[in-house]
Coordinates of C-alpha atoms (C1' of nucleotides) in Angstrom, one line a residue:
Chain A
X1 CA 4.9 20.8 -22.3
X2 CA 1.5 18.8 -22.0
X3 CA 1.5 15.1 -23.1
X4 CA -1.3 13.4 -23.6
X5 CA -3.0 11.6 -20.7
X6 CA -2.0 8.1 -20.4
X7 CA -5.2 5.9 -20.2
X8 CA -3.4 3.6 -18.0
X9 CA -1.2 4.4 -14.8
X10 CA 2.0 3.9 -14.9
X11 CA 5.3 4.3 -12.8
X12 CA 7.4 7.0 -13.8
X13 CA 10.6 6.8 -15.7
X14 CA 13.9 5.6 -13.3
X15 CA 16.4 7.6 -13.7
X16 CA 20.2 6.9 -14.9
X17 CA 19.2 3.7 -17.1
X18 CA 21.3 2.8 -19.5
X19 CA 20.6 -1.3 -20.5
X20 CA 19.3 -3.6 -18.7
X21 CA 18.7 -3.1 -14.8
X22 CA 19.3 -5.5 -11.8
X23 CA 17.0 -4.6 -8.9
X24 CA 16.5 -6.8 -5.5
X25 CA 13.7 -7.7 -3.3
X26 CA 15.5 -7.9 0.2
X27 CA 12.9 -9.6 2.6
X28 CA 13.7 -10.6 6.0
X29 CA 12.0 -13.9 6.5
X30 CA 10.9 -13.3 9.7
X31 CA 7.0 -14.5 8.2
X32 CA 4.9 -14.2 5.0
X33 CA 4.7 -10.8 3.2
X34 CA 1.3 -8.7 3.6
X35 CA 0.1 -6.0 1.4
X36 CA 3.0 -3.5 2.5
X37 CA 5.7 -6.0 1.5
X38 CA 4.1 -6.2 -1.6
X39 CA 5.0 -3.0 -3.1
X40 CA 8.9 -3.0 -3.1
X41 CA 8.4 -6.1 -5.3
X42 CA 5.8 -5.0 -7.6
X43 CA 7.7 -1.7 -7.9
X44 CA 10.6 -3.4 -8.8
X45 CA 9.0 -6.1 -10.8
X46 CA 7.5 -3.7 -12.2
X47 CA 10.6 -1.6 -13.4
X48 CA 12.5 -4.9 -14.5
X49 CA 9.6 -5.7 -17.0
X50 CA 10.0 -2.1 -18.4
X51 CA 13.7 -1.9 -18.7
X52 CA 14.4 -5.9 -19.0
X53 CA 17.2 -6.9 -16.4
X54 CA 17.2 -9.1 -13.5
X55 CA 15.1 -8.8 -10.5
X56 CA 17.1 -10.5 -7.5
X57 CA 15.4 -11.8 -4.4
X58 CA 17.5 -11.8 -1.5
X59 CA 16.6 -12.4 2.1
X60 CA 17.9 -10.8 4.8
X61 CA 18.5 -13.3 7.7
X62 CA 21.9 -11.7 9.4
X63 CA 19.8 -11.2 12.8
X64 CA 19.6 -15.0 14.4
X65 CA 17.1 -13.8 16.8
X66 CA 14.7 -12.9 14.0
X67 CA 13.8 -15.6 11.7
X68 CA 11.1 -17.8 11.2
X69 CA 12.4 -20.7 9.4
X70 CA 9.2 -21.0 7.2
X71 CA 9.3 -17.7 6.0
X72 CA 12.0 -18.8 3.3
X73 CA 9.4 -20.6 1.8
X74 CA 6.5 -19.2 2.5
X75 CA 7.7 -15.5 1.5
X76 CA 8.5 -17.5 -2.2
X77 CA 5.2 -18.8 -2.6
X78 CA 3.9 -15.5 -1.8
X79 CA 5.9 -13.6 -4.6
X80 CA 4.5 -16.1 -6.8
X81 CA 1.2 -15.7 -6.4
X82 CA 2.2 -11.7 -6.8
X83 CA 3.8 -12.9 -10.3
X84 CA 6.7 -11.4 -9.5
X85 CA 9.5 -12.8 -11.5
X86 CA 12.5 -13.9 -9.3
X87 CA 15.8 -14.1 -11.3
X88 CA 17.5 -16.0 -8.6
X89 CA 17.4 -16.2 -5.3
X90 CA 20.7 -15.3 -2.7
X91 CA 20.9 -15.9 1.0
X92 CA 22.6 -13.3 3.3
X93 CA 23.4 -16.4 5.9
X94 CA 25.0 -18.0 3.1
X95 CA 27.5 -15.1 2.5
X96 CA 29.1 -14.1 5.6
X97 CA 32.5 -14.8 4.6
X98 CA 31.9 -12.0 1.6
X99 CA 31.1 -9.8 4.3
X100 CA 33.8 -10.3 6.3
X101 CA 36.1 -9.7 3.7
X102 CA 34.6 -6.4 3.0
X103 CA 34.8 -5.7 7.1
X104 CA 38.7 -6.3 7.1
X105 CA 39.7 -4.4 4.3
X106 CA 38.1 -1.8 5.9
X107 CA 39.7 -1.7 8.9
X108 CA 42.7 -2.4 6.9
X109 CA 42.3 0.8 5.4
X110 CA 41.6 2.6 8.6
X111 CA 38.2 2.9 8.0
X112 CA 37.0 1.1 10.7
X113 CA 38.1 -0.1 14.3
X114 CA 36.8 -2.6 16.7
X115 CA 35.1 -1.0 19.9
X116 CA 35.2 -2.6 22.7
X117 CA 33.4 -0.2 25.2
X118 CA 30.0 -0.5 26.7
X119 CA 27.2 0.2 24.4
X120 CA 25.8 2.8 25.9
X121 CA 28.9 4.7 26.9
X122 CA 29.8 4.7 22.9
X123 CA 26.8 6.0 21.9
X124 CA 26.6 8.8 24.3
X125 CA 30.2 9.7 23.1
X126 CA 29.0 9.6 19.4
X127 CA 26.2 11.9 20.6
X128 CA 28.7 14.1 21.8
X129 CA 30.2 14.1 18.4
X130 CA 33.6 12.3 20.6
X131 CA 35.4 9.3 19.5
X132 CA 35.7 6.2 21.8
X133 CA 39.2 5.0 22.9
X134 CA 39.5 2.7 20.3
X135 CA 38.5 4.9 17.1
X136 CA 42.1 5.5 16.6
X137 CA 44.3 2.5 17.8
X138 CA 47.2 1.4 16.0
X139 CA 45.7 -1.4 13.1
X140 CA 47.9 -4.0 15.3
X141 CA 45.5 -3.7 18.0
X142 CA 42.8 -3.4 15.7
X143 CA 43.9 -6.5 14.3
X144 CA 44.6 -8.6 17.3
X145 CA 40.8 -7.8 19.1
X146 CA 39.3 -8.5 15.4
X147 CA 41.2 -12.2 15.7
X148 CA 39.5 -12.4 19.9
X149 CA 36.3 -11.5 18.2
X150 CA 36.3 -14.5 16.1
X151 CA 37.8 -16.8 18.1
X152 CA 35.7 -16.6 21.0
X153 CA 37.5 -14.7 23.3
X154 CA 35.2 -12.0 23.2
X155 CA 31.4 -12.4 23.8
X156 CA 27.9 -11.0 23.0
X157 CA 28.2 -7.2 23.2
X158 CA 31.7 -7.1 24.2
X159 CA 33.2 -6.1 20.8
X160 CA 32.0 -4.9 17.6
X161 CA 33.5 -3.8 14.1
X162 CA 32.1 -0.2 13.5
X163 CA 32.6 1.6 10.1
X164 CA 34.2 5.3 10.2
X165 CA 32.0 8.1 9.1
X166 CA 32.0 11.5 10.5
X167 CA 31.7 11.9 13.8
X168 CA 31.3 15.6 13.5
X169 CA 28.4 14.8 11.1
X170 CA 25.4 17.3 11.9
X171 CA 23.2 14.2 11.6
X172 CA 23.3 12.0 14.4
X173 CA 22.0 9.4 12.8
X174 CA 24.8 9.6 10.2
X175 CA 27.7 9.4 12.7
X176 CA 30.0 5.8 13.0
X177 CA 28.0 2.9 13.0
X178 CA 28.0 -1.0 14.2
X179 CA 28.8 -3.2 11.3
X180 CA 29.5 -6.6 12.6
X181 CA 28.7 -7.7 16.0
X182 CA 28.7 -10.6 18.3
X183 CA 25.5 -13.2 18.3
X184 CA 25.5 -16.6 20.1
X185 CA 21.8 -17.1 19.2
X186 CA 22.1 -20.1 16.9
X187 CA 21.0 -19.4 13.3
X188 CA 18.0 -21.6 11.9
X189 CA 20.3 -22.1 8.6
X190 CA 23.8 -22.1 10.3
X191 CA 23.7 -22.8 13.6
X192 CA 26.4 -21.9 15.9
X193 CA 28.6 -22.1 12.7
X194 CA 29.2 -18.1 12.8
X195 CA 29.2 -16.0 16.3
X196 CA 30.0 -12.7 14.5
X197 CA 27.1 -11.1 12.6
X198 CA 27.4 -8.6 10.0
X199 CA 24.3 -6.0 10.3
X200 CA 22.1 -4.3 7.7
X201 CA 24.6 -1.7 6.6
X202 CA 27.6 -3.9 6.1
X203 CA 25.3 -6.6 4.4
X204 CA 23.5 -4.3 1.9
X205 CA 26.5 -1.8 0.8
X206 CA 28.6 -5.6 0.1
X207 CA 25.5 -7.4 -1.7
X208 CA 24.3 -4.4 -3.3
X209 CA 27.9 -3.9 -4.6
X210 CA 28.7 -7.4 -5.4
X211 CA 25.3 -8.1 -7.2
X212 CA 25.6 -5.5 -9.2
X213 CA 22.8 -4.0 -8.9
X214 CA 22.2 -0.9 -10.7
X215 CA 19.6 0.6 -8.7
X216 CA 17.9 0.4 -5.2
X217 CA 14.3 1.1 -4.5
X218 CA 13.3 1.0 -1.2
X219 CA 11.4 2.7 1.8
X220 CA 12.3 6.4 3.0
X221 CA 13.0 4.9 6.4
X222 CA 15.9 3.5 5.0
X223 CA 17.0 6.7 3.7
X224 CA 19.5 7.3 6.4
X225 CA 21.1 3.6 6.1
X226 CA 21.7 4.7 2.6
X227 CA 23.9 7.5 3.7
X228 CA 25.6 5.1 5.7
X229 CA 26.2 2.9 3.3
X230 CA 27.3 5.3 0.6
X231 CA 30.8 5.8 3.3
X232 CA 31.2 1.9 2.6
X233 CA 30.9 2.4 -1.3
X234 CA 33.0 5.4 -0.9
X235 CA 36.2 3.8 0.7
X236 CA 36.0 0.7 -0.7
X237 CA 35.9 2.8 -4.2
X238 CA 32.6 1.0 -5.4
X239 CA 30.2 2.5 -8.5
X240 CA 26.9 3.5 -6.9
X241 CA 23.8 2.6 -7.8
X242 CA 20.8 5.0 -8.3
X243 CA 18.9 4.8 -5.3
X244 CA 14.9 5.7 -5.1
X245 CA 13.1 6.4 -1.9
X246 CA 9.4 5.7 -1.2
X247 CA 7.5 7.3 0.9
X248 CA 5.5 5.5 3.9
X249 CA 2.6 3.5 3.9
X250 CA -0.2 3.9 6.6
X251 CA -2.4 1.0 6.7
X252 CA -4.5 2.0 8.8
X253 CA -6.9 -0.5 11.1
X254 CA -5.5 -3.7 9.9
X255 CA -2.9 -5.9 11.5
X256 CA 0.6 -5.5 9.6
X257 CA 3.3 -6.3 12.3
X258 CA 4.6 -9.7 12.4
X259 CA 5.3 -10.3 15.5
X260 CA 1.5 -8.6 17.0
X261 CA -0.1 -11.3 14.3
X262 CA 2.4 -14.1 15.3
X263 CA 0.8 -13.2 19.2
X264 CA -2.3 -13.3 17.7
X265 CA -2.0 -16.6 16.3
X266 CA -0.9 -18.4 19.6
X267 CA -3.8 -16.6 21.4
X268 CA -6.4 -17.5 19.1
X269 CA -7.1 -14.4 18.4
X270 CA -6.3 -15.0 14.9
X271 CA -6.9 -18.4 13.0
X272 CA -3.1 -18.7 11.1
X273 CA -1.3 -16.2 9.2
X274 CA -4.3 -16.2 6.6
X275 CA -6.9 -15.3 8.5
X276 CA -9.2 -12.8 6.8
X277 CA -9.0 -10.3 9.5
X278 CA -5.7 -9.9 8.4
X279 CA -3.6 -7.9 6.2
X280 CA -0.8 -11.0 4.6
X281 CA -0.8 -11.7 1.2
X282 CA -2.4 -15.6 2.1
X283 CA -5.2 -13.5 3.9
X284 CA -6.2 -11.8 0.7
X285 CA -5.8 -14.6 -1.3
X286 CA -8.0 -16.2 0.5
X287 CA -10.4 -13.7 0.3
X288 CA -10.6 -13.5 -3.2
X289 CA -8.8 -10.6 -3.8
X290 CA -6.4 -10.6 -6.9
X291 CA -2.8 -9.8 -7.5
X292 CA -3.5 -7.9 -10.3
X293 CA -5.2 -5.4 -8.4
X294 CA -2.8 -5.0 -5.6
X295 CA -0.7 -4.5 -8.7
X296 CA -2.6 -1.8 -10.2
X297 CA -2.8 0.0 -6.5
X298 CA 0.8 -0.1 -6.1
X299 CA 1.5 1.1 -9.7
X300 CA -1.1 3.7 -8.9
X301 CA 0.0 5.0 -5.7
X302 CA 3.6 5.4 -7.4
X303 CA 7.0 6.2 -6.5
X304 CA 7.2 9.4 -4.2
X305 CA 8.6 10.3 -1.1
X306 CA 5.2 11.5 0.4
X307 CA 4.0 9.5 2.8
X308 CA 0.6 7.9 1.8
X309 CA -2.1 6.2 3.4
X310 CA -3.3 2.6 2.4
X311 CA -7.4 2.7 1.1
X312 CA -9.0 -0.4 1.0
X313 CA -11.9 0.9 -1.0
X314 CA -9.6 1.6 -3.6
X315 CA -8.6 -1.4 -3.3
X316 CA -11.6 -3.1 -3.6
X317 CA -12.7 -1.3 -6.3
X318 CA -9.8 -2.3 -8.5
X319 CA -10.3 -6.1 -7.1
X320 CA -14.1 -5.4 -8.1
X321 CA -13.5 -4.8 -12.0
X322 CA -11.1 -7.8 -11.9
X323 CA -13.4 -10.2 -10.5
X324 CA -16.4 -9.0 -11.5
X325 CA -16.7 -10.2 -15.2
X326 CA -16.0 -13.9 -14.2
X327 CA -17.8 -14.3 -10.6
X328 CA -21.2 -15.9 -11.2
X329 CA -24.4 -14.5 -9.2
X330 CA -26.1 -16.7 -6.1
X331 CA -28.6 -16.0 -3.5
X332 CA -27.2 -15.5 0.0
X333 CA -29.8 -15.1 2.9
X334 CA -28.5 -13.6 5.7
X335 CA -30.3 -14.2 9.2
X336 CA -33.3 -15.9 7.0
X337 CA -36.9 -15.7 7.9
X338 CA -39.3 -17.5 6.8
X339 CA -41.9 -16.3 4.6
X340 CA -44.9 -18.4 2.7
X341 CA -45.6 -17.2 -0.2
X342 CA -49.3 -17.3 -1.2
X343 CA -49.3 -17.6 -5.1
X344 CA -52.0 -18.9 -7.7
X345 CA -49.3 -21.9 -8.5
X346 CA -45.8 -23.1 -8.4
X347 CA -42.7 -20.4 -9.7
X348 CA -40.0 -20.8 -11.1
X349 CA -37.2 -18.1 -11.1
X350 CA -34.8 -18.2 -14.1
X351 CA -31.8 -15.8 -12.7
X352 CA -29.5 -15.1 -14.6
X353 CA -26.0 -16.6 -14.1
X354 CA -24.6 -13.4 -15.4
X355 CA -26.3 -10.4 -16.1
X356 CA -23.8 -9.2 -18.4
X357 CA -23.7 -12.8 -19.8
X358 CA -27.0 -14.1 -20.9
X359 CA -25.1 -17.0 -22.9
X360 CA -23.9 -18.5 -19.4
X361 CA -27.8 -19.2 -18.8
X362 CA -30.0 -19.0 -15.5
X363 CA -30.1 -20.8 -12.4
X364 CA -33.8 -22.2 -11.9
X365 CA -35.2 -21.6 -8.0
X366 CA -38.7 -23.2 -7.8
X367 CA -41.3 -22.3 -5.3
X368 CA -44.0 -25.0 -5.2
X369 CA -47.5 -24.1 -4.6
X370 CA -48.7 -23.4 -1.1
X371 CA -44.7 -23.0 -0.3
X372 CA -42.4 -20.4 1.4
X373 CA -39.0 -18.5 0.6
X374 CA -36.6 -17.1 3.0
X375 CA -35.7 -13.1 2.9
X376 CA -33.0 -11.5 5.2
X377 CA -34.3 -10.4 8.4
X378 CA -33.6 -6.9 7.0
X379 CA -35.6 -7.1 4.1
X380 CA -38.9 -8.3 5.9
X381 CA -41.4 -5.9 4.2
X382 CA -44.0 -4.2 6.8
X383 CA -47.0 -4.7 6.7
X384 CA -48.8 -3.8 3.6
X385 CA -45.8 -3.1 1.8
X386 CA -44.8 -4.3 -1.7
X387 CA -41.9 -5.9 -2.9
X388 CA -39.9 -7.2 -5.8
X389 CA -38.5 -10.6 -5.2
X390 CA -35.6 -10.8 -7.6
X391 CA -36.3 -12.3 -10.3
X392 CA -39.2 -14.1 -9.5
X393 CA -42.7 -11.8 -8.6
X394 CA -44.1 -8.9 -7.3
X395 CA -45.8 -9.3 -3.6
X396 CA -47.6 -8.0 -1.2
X397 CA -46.6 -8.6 2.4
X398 CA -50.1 -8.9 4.6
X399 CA -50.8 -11.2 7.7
X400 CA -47.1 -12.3 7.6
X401 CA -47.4 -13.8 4.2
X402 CA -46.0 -13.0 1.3
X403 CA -49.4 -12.9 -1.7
X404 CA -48.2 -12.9 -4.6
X405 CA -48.9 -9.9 -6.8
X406 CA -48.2 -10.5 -10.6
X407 CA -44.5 -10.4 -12.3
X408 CA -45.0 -6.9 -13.9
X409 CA -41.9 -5.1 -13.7
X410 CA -42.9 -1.6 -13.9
X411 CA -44.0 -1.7 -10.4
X412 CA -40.4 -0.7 -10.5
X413 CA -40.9 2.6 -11.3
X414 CA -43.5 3.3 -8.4
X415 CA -39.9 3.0 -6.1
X416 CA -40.9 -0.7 -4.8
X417 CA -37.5 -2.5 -3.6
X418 CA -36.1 -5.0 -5.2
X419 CA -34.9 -8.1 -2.5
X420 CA -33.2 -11.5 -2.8
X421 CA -34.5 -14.6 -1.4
X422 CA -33.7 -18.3 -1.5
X423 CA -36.7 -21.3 -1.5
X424 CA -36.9 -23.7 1.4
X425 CA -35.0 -26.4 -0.6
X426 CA -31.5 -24.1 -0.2
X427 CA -28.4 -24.8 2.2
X428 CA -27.0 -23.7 5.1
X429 CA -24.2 -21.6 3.9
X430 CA -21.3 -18.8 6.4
X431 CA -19.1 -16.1 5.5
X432 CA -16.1 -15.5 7.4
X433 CA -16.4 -11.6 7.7
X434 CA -13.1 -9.8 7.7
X435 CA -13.9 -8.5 11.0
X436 CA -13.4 -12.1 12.4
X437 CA -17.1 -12.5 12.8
X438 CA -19.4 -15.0 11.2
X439 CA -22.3 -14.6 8.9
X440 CA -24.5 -17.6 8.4
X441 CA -28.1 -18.2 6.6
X442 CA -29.6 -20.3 3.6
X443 CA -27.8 -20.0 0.0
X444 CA -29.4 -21.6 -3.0
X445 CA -28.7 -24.7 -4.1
X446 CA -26.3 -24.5 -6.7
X447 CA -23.6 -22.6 -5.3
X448 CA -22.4 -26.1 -4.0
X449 CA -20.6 -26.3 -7.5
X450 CA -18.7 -23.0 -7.6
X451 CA -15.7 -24.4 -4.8
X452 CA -13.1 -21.9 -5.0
X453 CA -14.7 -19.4 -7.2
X454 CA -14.9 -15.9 -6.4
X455 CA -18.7 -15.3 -6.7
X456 CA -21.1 -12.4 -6.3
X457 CA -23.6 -12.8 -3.3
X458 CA -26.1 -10.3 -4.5
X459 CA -26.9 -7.5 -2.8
X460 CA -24.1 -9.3 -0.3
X461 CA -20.7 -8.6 -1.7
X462 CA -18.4 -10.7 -3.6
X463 CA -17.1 -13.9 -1.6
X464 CA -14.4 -16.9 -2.3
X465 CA -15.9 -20.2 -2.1
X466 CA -13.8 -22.1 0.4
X467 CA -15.4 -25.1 1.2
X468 CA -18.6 -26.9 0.1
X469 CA -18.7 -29.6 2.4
X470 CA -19.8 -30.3 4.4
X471 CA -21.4 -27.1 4.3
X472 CA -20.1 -24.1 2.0
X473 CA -18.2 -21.9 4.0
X474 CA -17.4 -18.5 2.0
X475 CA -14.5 -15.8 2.7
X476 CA -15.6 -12.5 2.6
X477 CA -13.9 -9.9 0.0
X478 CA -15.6 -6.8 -0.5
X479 CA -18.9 -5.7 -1.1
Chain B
rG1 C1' 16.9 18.0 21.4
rC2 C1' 19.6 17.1 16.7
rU3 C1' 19.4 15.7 11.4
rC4 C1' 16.9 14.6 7.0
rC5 C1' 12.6 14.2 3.8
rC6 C1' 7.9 15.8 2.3
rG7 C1' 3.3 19.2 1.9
rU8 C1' -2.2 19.4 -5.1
rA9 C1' -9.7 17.4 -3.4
rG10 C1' -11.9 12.1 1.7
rU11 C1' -7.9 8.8 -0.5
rG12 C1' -4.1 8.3 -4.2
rU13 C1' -2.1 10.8 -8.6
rA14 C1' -0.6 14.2 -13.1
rG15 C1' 1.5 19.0 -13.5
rU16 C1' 6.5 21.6 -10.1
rC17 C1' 13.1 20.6 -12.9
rC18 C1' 12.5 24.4 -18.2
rG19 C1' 6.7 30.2 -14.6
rG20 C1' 1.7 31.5 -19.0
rU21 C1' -1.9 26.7 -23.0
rC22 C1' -3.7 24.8 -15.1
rA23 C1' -10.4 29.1 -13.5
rA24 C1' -5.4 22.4 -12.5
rU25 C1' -5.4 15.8 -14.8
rC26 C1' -6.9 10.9 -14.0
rA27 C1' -8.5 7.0 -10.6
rU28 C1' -11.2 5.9 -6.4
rU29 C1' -14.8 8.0 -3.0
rC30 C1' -19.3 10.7 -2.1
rC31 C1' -24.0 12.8 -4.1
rA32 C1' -27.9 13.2 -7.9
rG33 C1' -30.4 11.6 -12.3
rC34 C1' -31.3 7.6 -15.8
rC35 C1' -32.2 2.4 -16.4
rU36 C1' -39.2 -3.1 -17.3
rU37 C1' -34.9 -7.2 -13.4
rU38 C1' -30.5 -7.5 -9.3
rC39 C1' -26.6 -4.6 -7.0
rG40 C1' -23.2 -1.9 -3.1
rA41 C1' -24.0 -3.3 -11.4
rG42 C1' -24.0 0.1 -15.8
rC43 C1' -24.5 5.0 -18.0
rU44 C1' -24.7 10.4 -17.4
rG45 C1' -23.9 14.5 -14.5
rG46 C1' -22.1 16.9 -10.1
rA47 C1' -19.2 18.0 -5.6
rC48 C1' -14.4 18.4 -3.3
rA49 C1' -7.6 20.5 -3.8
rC50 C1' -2.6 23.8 -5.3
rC51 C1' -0.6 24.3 3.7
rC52 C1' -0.2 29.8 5.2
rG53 C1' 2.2 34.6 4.6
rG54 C1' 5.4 37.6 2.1
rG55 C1' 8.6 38.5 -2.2
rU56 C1' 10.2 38.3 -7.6
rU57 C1' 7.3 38.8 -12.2
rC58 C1' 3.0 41.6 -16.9
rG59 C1' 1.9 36.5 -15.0
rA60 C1' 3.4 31.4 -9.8
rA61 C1' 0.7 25.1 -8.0
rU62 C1' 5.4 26.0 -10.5
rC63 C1' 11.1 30.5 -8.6
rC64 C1' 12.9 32.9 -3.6
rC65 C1' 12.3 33.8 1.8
rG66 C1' 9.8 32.9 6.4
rG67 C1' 6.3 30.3 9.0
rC68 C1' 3.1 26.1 9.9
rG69 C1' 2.0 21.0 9.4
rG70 C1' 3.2 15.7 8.5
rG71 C1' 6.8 11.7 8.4
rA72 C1' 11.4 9.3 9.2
rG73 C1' 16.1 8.5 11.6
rC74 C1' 19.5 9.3 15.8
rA75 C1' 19.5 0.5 17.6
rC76 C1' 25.3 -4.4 18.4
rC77 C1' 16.6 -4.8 14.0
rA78 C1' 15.7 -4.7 9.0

RNA sequence: GCUCCCGUAGUGUAGUCCGGUCAAUCAUUCCAGCCUUUCGAGCUGGACACCCGGGUUCGAAUCCCGGCGGGAGCACCA
């Protein structure tokens, strides 16, 4: 059965939906989100606008040793600026009594123990599909180390709550696994109030349970924590919820891992978490690049358990069509060489603001008589050869001057280039380039007035507006 | 090593469940042409793919088997 084309992407249908949905973001604030974070919540977004629901934000903090304080914030601020509508926000640190409770009952129901062997030696037993001496104790015992764990008379590594699967699971990843263990590191919310943490497994299968959420959209990494977690459901006799796995994303060149662009940032290597070289959401923004068109990529790129690789160019191009009707044309001259310009009297150049919007009028460059304009080092005609400048003449170049050569534009046709330029009364203008480099020359006059625009440097690329004093300082986008 | 998942053009994606209308969709990319004003703009056109091998069938991208390739997990991280 062929249905007709849809015009514009979309996400395919969820499955199991009957009403409204609840969905979760889960980010760990361990920093601010960058482009990969941003696709588990547009996809969810994404799927709460089409069903209606709730859309739950809840960070995952239950590791001490892995927060950054300011990512709470910083990580909200960044959904935001995704428009990504947040129903309500939870905090795992805030719950550890819910989880807890979960823990107990199952070792209440024999469905976990507390291990107190060595790491290692538990894990090489688990490998050997063997339980440790504990997996079967009497729930008294259980019971009494469970009371040592939280009152301090075990400590880090010495005990640990670990949830029952199979231990003759073919899949070794699959096989009994830590739940709660013991942390002195003090929290950046609680402190030293809590010594026993509860990790991922244990936290999700309780929130996702007590939130009732209704289905789960997250990274095929995670695919065998779900099978872990679906024991937890099972025992504690929980509804599931539908659970969708995307595949991975490649990104490529660009800096993703937190704590490489953390190092980079101390170094110097890097100017703060939104430096254009790299990939955080505050980066882009920066840049000039929209959320709508992270949006459409992610919507694009879809839902499927292939593993995909990030293109920028793609990208771009979405960020181009967004940006494009709105960003008003300047002159950018890069590496600028001065050029007199040998013409009969003064010009004047009326360029269009627009091309595609003649009603937003012209910016007026004047060349006086006897004067000189500035062309990139890379457009410097040779000797003899004939050029277009933009919207101003046709010329000659001979002697190292430019002479001037009548305004008739089918000259055109005979394949003669068409260059910017900018007149000797511009300003010294840079663009950060997103390769940490710096690109500085002469940029007319009037881009002075366009501070935090995203604007078209022609033949340049499209740029943010930063600064304008005192001196414009651009952020490269895209070309 | 063990386990799981996946395999349509350069990159994504539709189609795969319910085999024919798929000599395979759309987007992006790339190339060419057009355009008396830019462009890396616009318009038009073009190029590029069903991982391989068997099998079932009148007919397979779609079903079956085998191979190959890619990814993930086997953490007291998430």
């Amino acid at each position: 059965m062929r249905e007709t084309k849809p015009k514009e992407f979309s996400l395919p249908d969820l499955a199991a939906v009957e009403g409204p949905v609840r969905m979760r973001i889960a980010p760990n604030p361990s920093g601010p989100l960058h482009v990969g974070h941003s696709r588990m919540a547009i996809l969810n977004d994404e799927y709460v606008k089409r069903y209606g629901g709730k859309c739950i934000n809840r960070f995952e903090d239950t590791d001490p040793a892995r927060i950054d304080p300011s990512g709470y914030d910083s990580i909200l601020a960044d959904l935001d600026w995704l428009d990504v509508k947040i129903s309500e926000t939870v905090i795992q640190s805030d719950r550890f009594e819910l989880y807890y409770g979960a823990a107990k009952r199952l070792l209440e129901i024999g469905k976990a123990y507390i291990c107190t062997c060595q790491p290692d030696f538990w894990r090489d037993l688990k490998a050997k599909k063997k339980p440790c001496p504990h997996r079967e104790e009497p729930i008294s015992e259980q019971n009494a180390r469970w009371d040592l764990m939280f009152d301090g008379g075990f400590g880090q590594e010495e005990a640990s709550l670990i949830v029952k699967t199979d231990l003759s699971h073919p899949n070794p990843a699959i096989r009994d696994f830590v739940a709660l263990r013991i942390d002195e590191t003090p929290h950046p919310r609680t402190g030293t109030r809590y010594r026993v943490y509860p990790l991922m497994n244990l936290a999700v299968a309780v929130d996702d349970h007590e939130l009732e959420l209704t289905h789960v959209l997250r990274g095929k990494d995670h695919l065998n924590n779900t099978y872990r977690q679906l024991y937890i459901y099972d025992y504690m006799g929980w509804d599931k919820p539908t659970y969708v796995h995307y595949g991975r994303v490649s990104m490529g060149e660009i800096q993703l891992s937190t704590s490489k662009m953390s190092a980079g940032i101390t170094e110097g290597l890097y100017a703060g978490w939104d430096d254009p070289q790299l990939g955080t959401l505050s980066a882009l923004r920066r840049r000039g690049i929209r959320p709508e068109s992270i949006r459409r990529y992610w919507i694009e790129a879809g839902v499927k358990e292939v593993d995909i690789e990030f293109s920028w160019k793609t990208l771009y191009a979405f960020n181009k069509e967004v940006v494009d009707d709105s960003a008003g044309r300047f002159f950018f001259v890069d590496e600028p060489m001065r050029m007199p310009l040998k013409a009969p009297s003064a010009l004047t150049a009326n360029a269009p603001v627009h091309p595609a919007h003649p009603e937003r009028g012209t910016r007026q460059l004047e060349v006086p008589a006897g004067g000189a304009v500035y062309l990139s080092r890379s457009d410097v005609p040779e000797n003899g050869e004939r050029l277009r400048l933009k919207d101003l003449c046709n010329i000659v170049f001979r002697d190292g001057a430019l002479e001037f050569e009548g305004n008739d534009l089918s000259v055109l046709r005979e394949g003669v280039r068409i260059v910017h330029w900018v007149p000797e009364d511009s300003v010294e203008a840079e663009v950060k380039m997103t390769d940490g480099s710096t690109k500085t020359g002469l940029a007319e006059r009037g881009i002075a007035s366009a501070k935090g625009e995203v604007i078209q440097l022609e033949r340049f690329g499209f740029v943010r507006v930063e600064e304008t004093s005192p001196r414009i300082r651009c952020i490269y986008a895209h070309r």
